[in-house]
Short mmCIF file of C-alpha atoms and ligand atoms in Angstrom, two decimals:
data_model
loop_
_atom_site.label_atom_id
_atom_site.label_comp_id
_atom_site.label_asym_id
_atom_site.label_seq_id
_atom_site.Cartn_x
_atom_site.Cartn_y
_atom_site.Cartn_z
CA MET O 1 20.71 36.72 -22.83
CA LYS O 2 19.59 33.13 -22.68
CA ILE O 3 18.38 31.62 -19.43
CA ASN O 4 20.46 28.62 -18.33
CA VAL O 5 18.22 25.65 -17.56
CA GLY O 6 19.77 22.73 -15.70
CA VAL O 7 17.81 19.60 -16.57
CA ILE O 8 18.52 17.19 -13.71
CA PHE O 9 17.74 13.50 -14.12
CA GLY O 10 18.69 9.94 -13.11
CA GLY O 11 19.35 9.29 -9.44
CA ASP O 12 19.41 6.22 -7.27
CA SER O 13 15.87 5.08 -8.04
CA VAL O 14 14.36 2.02 -9.66
CA GLU O 15 13.00 4.39 -12.26
CA HIS O 16 16.46 5.67 -13.20
CA GLU O 17 16.21 4.62 -16.84
CA VAL O 18 12.71 6.03 -17.29
CA SER O 19 14.03 9.34 -16.01
CA ILE O 20 16.81 9.32 -18.65
CA ILE O 21 14.26 8.73 -21.40
CA SER O 22 11.94 11.46 -20.07
CA ALA O 23 14.79 13.96 -19.69
CA LEU O 24 16.35 13.37 -23.11
CA GLN O 25 12.95 13.82 -24.70
CA ALA O 26 12.25 17.00 -22.69
CA MET O 27 15.64 18.50 -23.58
CA GLU O 28 14.74 18.16 -27.27
CA ASN O 29 11.60 20.12 -26.50
CA ILE O 30 13.03 23.15 -24.73
CA ASP O 31 13.24 26.24 -26.94
CA GLU O 32 16.97 26.75 -27.46
CA GLU O 33 16.39 30.23 -28.89
CA LYS O 34 15.38 31.31 -25.39
CA TYR O 35 17.11 28.82 -23.13
CA LYS O 36 20.51 27.18 -22.86
CA VAL O 37 19.90 23.55 -21.94
CA ILE O 38 22.44 22.09 -19.51
CA PRO O 39 22.08 18.35 -18.88
CA ILE O 40 22.90 17.25 -15.33
CA TYR O 41 22.90 13.50 -14.82
CA ILE O 42 22.92 11.79 -11.41
CA SER O 43 24.31 8.30 -11.84
CA LYS O 44 23.02 5.34 -9.83
CA ASP O 45 25.99 5.73 -7.50
CA ARG O 46 24.88 9.34 -6.92
CA ASN O 47 27.71 11.10 -8.75
CA TRP O 48 26.69 14.17 -10.77
CA TYR O 49 27.85 14.77 -14.35
CA THR O 50 27.39 17.35 -17.07
CA GLY O 51 28.33 17.55 -20.76
CA GLU O 52 26.72 17.60 -24.19
CA SER O 53 27.24 13.85 -24.61
CA LEU O 54 24.59 13.36 -21.91
CA ARG O 55 21.99 14.33 -24.50
CA ASP O 56 22.78 11.18 -26.45
CA MET O 57 21.12 7.91 -25.43
CA ASP O 58 24.22 5.88 -26.43
CA THR O 59 26.17 7.51 -23.60
CA TYR O 60 24.07 5.61 -21.07
CA LYS O 61 24.36 2.25 -22.77
CA TYR O 62 28.07 2.18 -21.93
CA PHE O 63 28.31 4.84 -19.25
CA ASP O 64 31.48 3.50 -17.59
CA SER O 65 33.49 3.96 -20.78
CA MET O 66 31.57 7.05 -21.95
CA LYS O 67 31.89 9.10 -18.79
CA LYS O 68 35.28 10.39 -19.94
CA TYR O 69 33.29 12.60 -22.32
CA THR O 70 31.47 14.18 -19.39
CA LYS O 71 32.57 16.29 -16.43
CA GLN O 72 31.87 15.25 -12.88
CA ILE O 73 30.43 18.21 -11.03
CA THR O 74 28.68 19.40 -7.92
CA LEU O 75 26.34 22.36 -7.55
CA ALA O 76 27.84 25.21 -5.56
CA ARG O 77 26.37 28.55 -4.70
CA LYS O 78 28.76 31.48 -4.91
CA GLY O 79 27.31 34.90 -4.27
CA ASP O 80 23.96 35.04 -6.00
CA GLN O 81 24.56 32.36 -8.59
CA VAL O 82 24.61 28.55 -8.61
CA PHE O 83 27.56 27.06 -10.47
CA LEU O 84 28.39 23.62 -11.78
CA GLU O 85 31.76 23.10 -10.17
CA LYS O 86 34.15 20.46 -11.43
CA VAL O 87 34.83 17.84 -8.77
CA LYS O 88 38.04 16.33 -10.13
CA GLY O 89 41.44 18.03 -10.39
CA ILE O 90 43.27 20.43 -8.11
CA PHE O 91 41.28 23.48 -9.10
CA ARG O 92 37.57 23.62 -8.46
CA LYS O 93 36.83 25.10 -11.85
CA ASP O 94 33.34 26.25 -12.70
CA VAL O 95 32.02 24.54 -15.78
CA ASP O 96 28.86 26.60 -16.12
CA TYR O 97 26.05 28.10 -14.06
CA ILE O 98 22.30 27.58 -13.93
CA ASP O 99 19.48 30.07 -13.49
CA VAL O 100 16.73 27.53 -13.06
CA ALA O 101 16.61 23.81 -12.21
CA PHE O 102 14.32 21.49 -14.15
CA PRO O 103 14.32 18.11 -12.33
CA ILE O 104 12.97 15.20 -14.36
CA VAL O 105 13.33 12.37 -11.88
CA HIS O 106 11.05 9.53 -10.92
CA GLY O 107 10.72 7.53 -7.74
CA LYS O 108 11.89 7.40 -4.17
CA GLY O 109 14.97 9.32 -3.12
CA VAL O 110 14.60 11.96 -5.84
CA GLU O 111 10.98 12.63 -6.83
CA ASP O 112 9.82 12.48 -3.20
CA GLY O 113 11.00 16.00 -2.40
CA SER O 114 14.61 15.12 -1.63
CA LEU O 115 15.89 16.78 -4.80
CA SER O 116 13.46 19.73 -4.65
CA GLY O 117 14.58 20.39 -1.08
CA TYR O 118 18.25 20.36 -2.02
CA LEU O 119 17.69 22.71 -4.96
CA GLU O 120 15.51 25.03 -2.91
CA THR O 121 18.22 25.16 -0.24
CA LEU O 122 20.68 26.26 -2.91
CA GLY O 123 18.26 29.07 -3.72
CA LEU O 124 17.23 28.19 -7.25
CA PRO O 125 13.93 28.47 -9.08
CA VAL O 126 12.81 24.85 -9.46
CA VAL O 127 10.36 23.53 -12.04
CA GLY O 128 7.79 21.21 -10.48
CA PRO O 129 6.68 20.30 -6.99
CA GLY O 130 8.12 21.68 -3.78
CA VAL O 131 9.09 19.47 -0.85
CA LEU O 132 5.59 19.20 0.60
CA GLY O 133 3.66 18.20 -2.51
CA ALA O 134 6.38 15.84 -3.69
CA SER O 135 6.65 13.99 -0.39
CA VAL O 136 2.91 13.77 0.32
CA GLY O 137 2.44 12.55 -3.24
CA GLN O 138 4.95 9.79 -2.66
CA ASP O 139 3.54 8.27 0.53
CA LYS O 140 0.38 6.34 -0.33
CA VAL O 141 -0.88 6.51 3.27
CA VAL O 142 -0.25 10.20 3.99
CA LEU O 143 -1.74 10.97 0.58
CA LYS O 144 -4.99 9.22 1.55
CA GLN O 145 -5.07 11.02 4.89
CA VAL O 146 -4.66 14.42 3.25
CA LEU O 147 -7.22 13.68 0.51
CA ALA O 148 -9.71 12.44 3.11
CA ALA O 149 -9.60 15.90 4.71
CA TYR O 150 -10.88 17.25 1.38
CA ASN O 151 -13.46 14.46 0.95
CA ILE O 152 -11.64 13.19 -2.12
CA LYS O 153 -12.39 9.50 -2.47
CA THR O 154 -9.58 6.91 -2.48
CA PRO O 155 -9.98 3.11 -2.10
CA LYS O 156 -10.61 1.91 1.49
CA TYR O 157 -7.43 0.83 3.19
CA VAL O 158 -5.54 -0.41 6.21
CA TRP O 159 -1.92 0.45 6.90
CA PHE O 160 0.70 -0.83 9.32
CA TYR O 161 4.43 -1.00 10.04
CA ASP O 162 6.46 -4.20 9.92
CA TYR O 163 6.97 -4.31 13.71
CA GLU O 164 3.20 -4.23 14.33
CA TYR O 165 2.75 -7.15 11.97
CA ASN O 166 5.60 -9.05 13.58
CA LEU O 167 4.20 -8.40 17.07
CA ASN O 168 0.63 -9.37 16.32
CA GLU O 169 0.11 -10.82 12.88
CA ASN O 170 -3.47 -11.94 13.54
CA ASN O 171 -4.53 -8.50 14.62
CA VAL O 172 -3.29 -7.00 11.34
CA ILE O 173 -4.80 -9.81 9.26
CA ASP O 174 -8.17 -9.33 11.01
CA LYS O 175 -8.17 -5.62 10.19
CA VAL O 176 -7.26 -6.28 6.56
CA GLU O 177 -9.93 -8.96 6.17
CA LYS O 178 -12.60 -6.45 7.22
CA LEU O 179 -11.94 -4.80 3.84
CA GLY O 180 -13.08 -8.00 2.13
CA TYR O 181 -11.14 -9.97 -0.49
CA PRO O 182 -9.62 -9.41 -2.97
CA VAL O 183 -7.19 -6.83 -1.62
CA ILE O 184 -4.09 -5.24 -3.08
CA VAL O 185 -0.94 -5.01 -0.95
CA LYS O 186 1.58 -2.21 -1.60
CA PRO O 187 4.76 -0.87 -0.03
CA ALA O 188 3.70 2.66 1.01
CA ASN O 189 6.48 4.69 -0.54
CA LEU O 190 8.03 2.85 -3.40
CA GLY O 191 6.53 4.91 -6.17
CA SER O 192 7.16 2.17 -8.67
CA THR O 193 5.19 -1.02 -9.09
CA ILE O 194 7.66 -3.20 -7.26
CA GLY O 195 6.37 -5.24 -4.32
CA ILE O 196 2.66 -4.87 -5.19
CA SER O 197 0.45 -7.94 -5.31
CA VAL O 198 -3.13 -9.09 -4.96
CA ALA O 199 -4.48 -11.47 -2.32
CA HIS O 200 -7.68 -13.53 -2.35
CA ASN O 201 -7.41 -15.30 1.00
CA THR O 202 -5.43 -15.38 4.24
CA ASP O 203 -2.72 -17.53 2.76
CA THR O 204 -1.99 -15.31 -0.24
CA LEU O 205 -2.41 -12.21 1.94
CA LYS O 206 0.44 -13.36 4.19
CA LYS O 207 2.61 -14.03 1.15
CA ALA O 208 1.75 -10.63 -0.34
CA ILE O 209 2.60 -8.88 2.94
CA ASP O 210 5.92 -10.76 3.19
CA GLU O 211 6.76 -9.70 -0.32
CA ALA O 212 5.92 -6.02 0.29
CA LEU O 213 7.91 -6.11 3.56
CA GLU O 214 11.00 -7.05 1.60
CA TYR O 215 10.99 -3.54 0.20
CA GLU O 216 9.67 -1.33 2.95
CA ALA O 217 8.61 -1.21 6.61
CA LYS O 218 5.36 0.69 5.89
CA ILE O 219 2.61 -1.23 4.11
CA VAL O 220 -0.80 -0.25 2.79
CA VAL O 221 -3.51 -2.75 1.88
CA GLU O 222 -6.45 -1.55 -0.21
CA GLU O 223 -9.79 -2.92 -1.35
CA MET O 224 -9.61 -3.91 -5.03
CA ILE O 225 -11.82 -1.74 -7.20
CA PRO O 226 -13.82 -4.13 -9.38
CA ASN O 227 -14.85 -3.55 -13.02
CA LEU O 228 -11.77 -1.43 -13.33
CA LEU O 229 -11.34 1.48 -15.69
CA GLU O 230 -8.15 3.54 -15.30
CA LEU O 231 -8.15 7.22 -16.18
CA ASN O 232 -5.36 9.80 -16.08
CA CYS O 233 -5.65 13.56 -16.00
CA ALA O 234 -2.71 15.95 -15.86
CA VAL O 235 -2.77 19.36 -14.24
CA LEU O 236 -0.38 22.17 -15.11
CA GLY O 237 -0.05 25.13 -12.81
CA ASN O 238 0.90 26.51 -9.45
CA TYR O 239 -0.91 27.58 -6.29
CA GLU O 240 -3.08 30.17 -8.02
CA TYR O 241 -3.63 28.75 -11.50
CA GLN O 242 -4.49 25.25 -12.70
CA GLU O 243 -5.06 24.00 -16.22
CA THR O 244 -6.20 20.44 -16.89
CA SER O 245 -5.14 18.27 -19.82
CA LEU O 246 -7.46 16.01 -21.74
CA ILE O 247 -8.36 12.81 -19.86
CA ALA O 248 -6.65 9.61 -20.98
CA GLU O 249 -8.15 6.16 -20.65
CA MET O 250 -5.94 3.09 -20.44
CA LYS O 251 -7.07 0.82 -23.24
CA THR O 252 -6.15 -2.30 -21.28
CA GLY O 253 -9.14 -1.52 -19.09
CA HIS O 254 -11.46 -2.49 -21.95
CA GLU O 255 -9.96 -5.85 -22.71
CA LEU O 256 -8.93 -7.10 -19.30
CA LEU O 257 -11.49 -6.55 -16.66
CA THR O 258 -9.76 -7.71 -13.51
CA PHE O 259 -6.42 -7.05 -12.03
CA GLU O 260 -5.59 -10.78 -12.34
CA ASP O 261 -6.45 -10.72 -16.02
CA LYS O 262 -4.15 -7.78 -16.45
CA TYR O 263 -1.21 -8.82 -14.37
CA LEU O 264 -1.30 -12.47 -13.41
CA GLY O 265 -0.77 -13.95 -16.83
CA GLY O 266 2.74 -15.33 -17.22
CA SER O 267 4.00 -13.81 -13.96
CA LYS O 268 6.45 -15.80 -11.87
CA GLY O 269 6.31 -13.65 -8.75
CA LYS O 270 6.17 -15.26 -5.31
CA THR O 271 2.53 -14.37 -4.92
CA GLY O 272 1.91 -14.73 -8.59
CA SER O 273 0.61 -11.25 -9.29
CA LYS O 274 3.01 -8.63 -10.51
CA VAL O 275 2.21 -5.20 -11.83
CA PRO O 276 3.82 -3.74 -14.93
CA SER O 277 6.17 -0.84 -14.42
CA LYS O 278 5.00 2.77 -14.35
CA GLY O 279 7.70 3.52 -16.88
CA GLY O 280 5.55 1.85 -19.45
CA MET O 281 2.93 4.54 -18.98
CA SER O 282 4.05 6.79 -21.80
CA ASN O 283 4.30 3.83 -24.17
CA SER O 284 1.03 2.27 -23.12
CA LYS O 285 -2.02 2.42 -25.29
CA PHE O 286 -4.40 5.20 -24.42
CA ASP O 287 -7.58 6.65 -25.70
CA ILE O 288 -7.35 10.43 -25.56
CA PRO O 289 -9.84 11.81 -24.81
CA ALA O 290 -11.34 9.05 -22.68
CA LYS O 291 -14.69 7.71 -23.80
CA ILE O 292 -16.60 8.66 -20.66
CA SER O 293 -19.77 10.60 -19.89
CA LYS O 294 -19.75 14.38 -19.54
CA GLU O 295 -20.57 13.99 -15.84
CA MET O 296 -17.66 11.66 -15.20
CA GLU O 297 -15.39 13.98 -17.15
CA GLU O 298 -16.44 16.89 -14.94
CA GLU O 299 -15.91 14.79 -11.82
CA VAL O 300 -12.40 13.78 -12.90
CA TYR O 301 -11.46 17.38 -13.76
CA ASP O 302 -12.80 18.57 -10.45
CA MET O 303 -11.02 15.86 -8.43
CA SER O 304 -7.78 16.51 -10.34
CA VAL O 305 -7.73 20.20 -9.51
CA GLN O 306 -8.76 19.55 -5.91
CA THR O 307 -5.98 16.97 -5.49
CA TYR O 308 -3.45 19.31 -7.07
CA ARG O 309 -4.47 22.12 -4.72
CA ALA O 310 -4.66 19.89 -1.64
CA LEU O 311 -1.07 18.81 -2.23
CA ASN O 312 0.19 22.31 -2.86
CA LEU O 313 1.63 21.24 -6.19
CA ASN O 314 3.57 23.14 -8.84
CA GLY O 315 4.44 22.26 -12.41
CA VAL O 316 2.79 19.36 -14.17
CA CYS O 317 1.29 16.45 -12.23
CA ARG O 318 -0.54 13.45 -13.68
CA ILE O 319 -3.30 12.21 -11.41
CA ASP O 320 -4.31 8.58 -11.85
CA PHE O 321 -7.86 7.45 -11.20
CA LEU O 322 -9.54 4.10 -10.64
CA VAL O 323 -13.16 3.84 -11.73
CA ASN O 324 -15.69 1.13 -11.01
CA LYS O 325 -17.33 0.97 -14.42
CA GLU O 326 -20.47 -0.64 -13.05
CA THR O 327 -21.24 1.84 -10.28
CA GLY O 328 -19.50 4.84 -11.86
CA GLU O 329 -17.57 5.50 -8.62
CA VAL O 330 -14.35 7.46 -9.19
CA TYR O 331 -11.34 7.15 -6.85
CA VAL O 332 -7.99 8.92 -6.87
CA ASN O 333 -5.27 6.28 -7.07
CA GLU O 334 -2.14 8.41 -6.99
CA PRO O 335 -0.52 11.60 -8.21
CA ASN O 336 2.68 11.43 -10.27
CA THR O 337 4.26 14.72 -9.32
CA ILE O 338 6.87 14.51 -12.11
CA PRO O 339 5.10 12.32 -14.66
CA GLY O 340 6.82 10.29 -17.36
CA SER O 341 7.16 12.39 -20.54
CA LEU O 342 5.78 15.28 -18.44
CA SER O 343 2.38 14.14 -19.75
CA PHE O 344 2.94 16.24 -22.89
CA TYR O 345 0.84 13.79 -24.94
CA MET O 346 -2.21 14.71 -22.86
CA PHE O 347 -1.83 18.45 -23.50
CA LYS O 348 -0.90 18.14 -27.18
CA PRO O 349 -4.42 17.38 -28.44
CA LYS O 350 -5.52 20.58 -26.67
CA GLY O 351 -3.19 22.52 -28.95
CA LYS O 352 -0.32 22.97 -26.48
CA SER O 353 2.94 21.71 -27.97
CA TYR O 354 5.63 20.02 -25.86
CA MET O 355 7.81 23.13 -26.35
CA GLU O 356 5.05 25.44 -25.15
CA LEU O 357 4.60 23.19 -22.13
CA THR O 358 8.28 23.34 -21.09
CA ASP O 359 8.33 27.10 -21.76
CA GLU O 360 5.34 27.64 -19.47
CA LEU O 361 6.86 25.42 -16.78
CA ILE O 362 10.17 27.29 -16.77
CA LYS O 363 8.52 30.72 -16.78
CA MET O 364 6.21 29.71 -13.95
CA ALA O 365 9.12 28.43 -11.82
CA ILE O 366 11.00 31.70 -12.24
CA LYS O 367 7.92 33.82 -11.53
CA ASP O 368 6.99 31.83 -8.41
CA TYR O 369 10.57 31.99 -7.14
CA LYS O 370 10.64 35.77 -7.53
CA ASN O 371 7.26 36.20 -5.82
CA ASN O 372 8.31 33.94 -2.99
CA LYS O 373 11.56 35.81 -2.52
CA LYS O 374 9.71 39.08 -2.16
CA LYS O 375 7.66 37.62 0.68
CA THR O 376 10.47 36.11 2.70
CA SER O 377 12.89 39.01 2.30
CA SER O 378 10.35 41.46 3.73
CA PHE O 379 10.61 39.67 7.08
CA SER O 380 13.43 40.85 9.30
CA SER O 381 14.29 39.72 12.78
CA ASN O 382 16.55 41.23 15.39
CA ILE O 383 16.61 38.08 17.48
CA LEU O 384 20.40 37.71 17.28
CA SER O 385 21.08 41.24 18.40
CA ASN O 386 19.08 40.49 21.55
CA TYR O 387 20.98 37.32 22.26
CA ASN O 388 23.93 37.20 24.59
CA ALA O 389 25.67 33.86 24.16
CA ALA O 390 27.42 33.98 27.56
CA LYS O 391 24.39 34.87 29.64
CA GLY O 392 21.58 33.40 27.59
CA PHE O 393 18.63 35.46 26.42
CA LYS O 394 18.32 39.02 27.60
CA LYS O 395 15.64 39.70 30.11
CA GLY O 396 12.26 39.86 28.53
CA VAL O 397 13.26 38.02 25.36
CA LYS O 398 11.95 34.48 25.15
N1 ADP Y 1 -7.25 -0.43 -5.21
C1 ADP Y 1 -7.01 -0.90 -6.44
N2 ADP Y 1 -7.95 -1.58 -7.11
C2 ADP Y 1 -7.73 -2.08 -8.35
N3 ADP Y 1 -6.55 -1.97 -9.00
C3 ADP Y 1 -5.57 -1.30 -8.39
C4 ADP Y 1 -5.73 -0.73 -7.09
N4 ADP Y 1 -4.58 -0.14 -6.73
C5 ADP Y 1 -3.74 -0.31 -7.76
N5 ADP Y 1 -4.32 -1.00 -8.76
C6 ADP Y 1 -3.66 -1.38 -10.03
O1 ADP Y 1 -2.26 -1.49 -9.81
C7 ADP Y 1 -1.54 -0.52 -10.56
C8 ADP Y 1 -0.35 -0.02 -9.75
O2 ADP Y 1 -0.77 0.52 -8.53
P1 ADP Y 1 -0.26 1.95 -8.02
O3 ADP Y 1 -0.91 2.23 -6.71
O4 ADP Y 1 -0.51 2.94 -9.10
O5 ADP Y 1 1.26 1.69 -7.80
P2 ADP Y 1 2.55 2.48 -8.29
O6 ADP Y 1 2.75 3.60 -7.35
O7 ADP Y 1 3.59 1.46 -8.14
O8 ADP Y 1 2.29 2.93 -9.70
C9 ADP Y 1 -2.58 0.54 -10.92
O9 ADP Y 1 -2.23 1.23 -12.08
C10 ADP Y 1 -3.83 -0.31 -11.09
O10 ADP Y 1 -3.83 -0.97 -12.35
MG1 MG Y 2 0.73 3.97 -10.48
#
């Protein structure tokens, strides 16, 4: 019998559309001899839908008029199975069921562990990161703190909340200026490129902070890595096994040496420096494999696996690196715990097809779920039998 795979995508995130593209592409690359693919779309207003028409890009171009060809559903656990239950109508009819969830979502509110947590609570095998890895991967400050514990280098930084800045602006500015200009100002959790800008002096720093504060209360300011080369390396695996992809090099790094060169041109942002969207990643121009030395290659592979393990990740994660071409220093910029296109293009030249990648991911999620279940179910507690609600705990039981 085929395994039912619920591919869940969309959600209330600025990367909603990128998620649709990633998911439609992935669904075409799941082996339908083995698996039944069930699309589950979360609209921007957080309603959930299913139906074959959700595999067609045109459906999303006119979703308001096309949604009549879909069914609005919710996930409901009944007994030991998770069903797609129709929301509308008098009878809560089950449309289908899923054996495994395959979330392909990007950005805050979905990729940050919210969706993994919900699916894990329902008791489903889930492809990709658990709550911990997804949420640590999302917060640029917590990420740095965790990586520092493993001596994994990230750019120097200062972070603060909006109220601290409002209370004592000069204090925050002083701390930031110790990093030395130029600096790059980012909202800590956005997970897309919105609200990021570069500052060269106190004046532009204040503007950059104001802009970032429009999006979030937690801000991180980093030193700018000069002579920038950007590398990506994906890791596929789980807690006990990790396989790296080839390393990709962003071609833009060759032509445009500074951040300003890359992003300032033609921008009309308040601070003048906008960053292109992460969604463009899969369409961007890469060199695969990257044209770097053997030593740097080894360093990037090593840092990728260490980062993956430090964050307790599962599934495929693309780790982005910043390199100072002059000094050869390599820094982790950020992990993308559910990368655009699932980074299939970085595994393909290694001989792993997109279909083999999704097959491995699904199998791994089911295997890990089963192993995990064995561990938790072997624990039994008699705490309730010792508890007397009227009198409190029995003597001797804390
Ligand atoms: N410390 C830095 N030094 C130089 N360039 C940076 C630095 N941080 C970010 N960038 C540039 O800005 C881009 C977006 O930053 P990133 O932290 O990846 O934000 P997002 O989470 O929005 O993708 C990077 O791909 C890189 O080109
Ligand atoms: Mg990025």
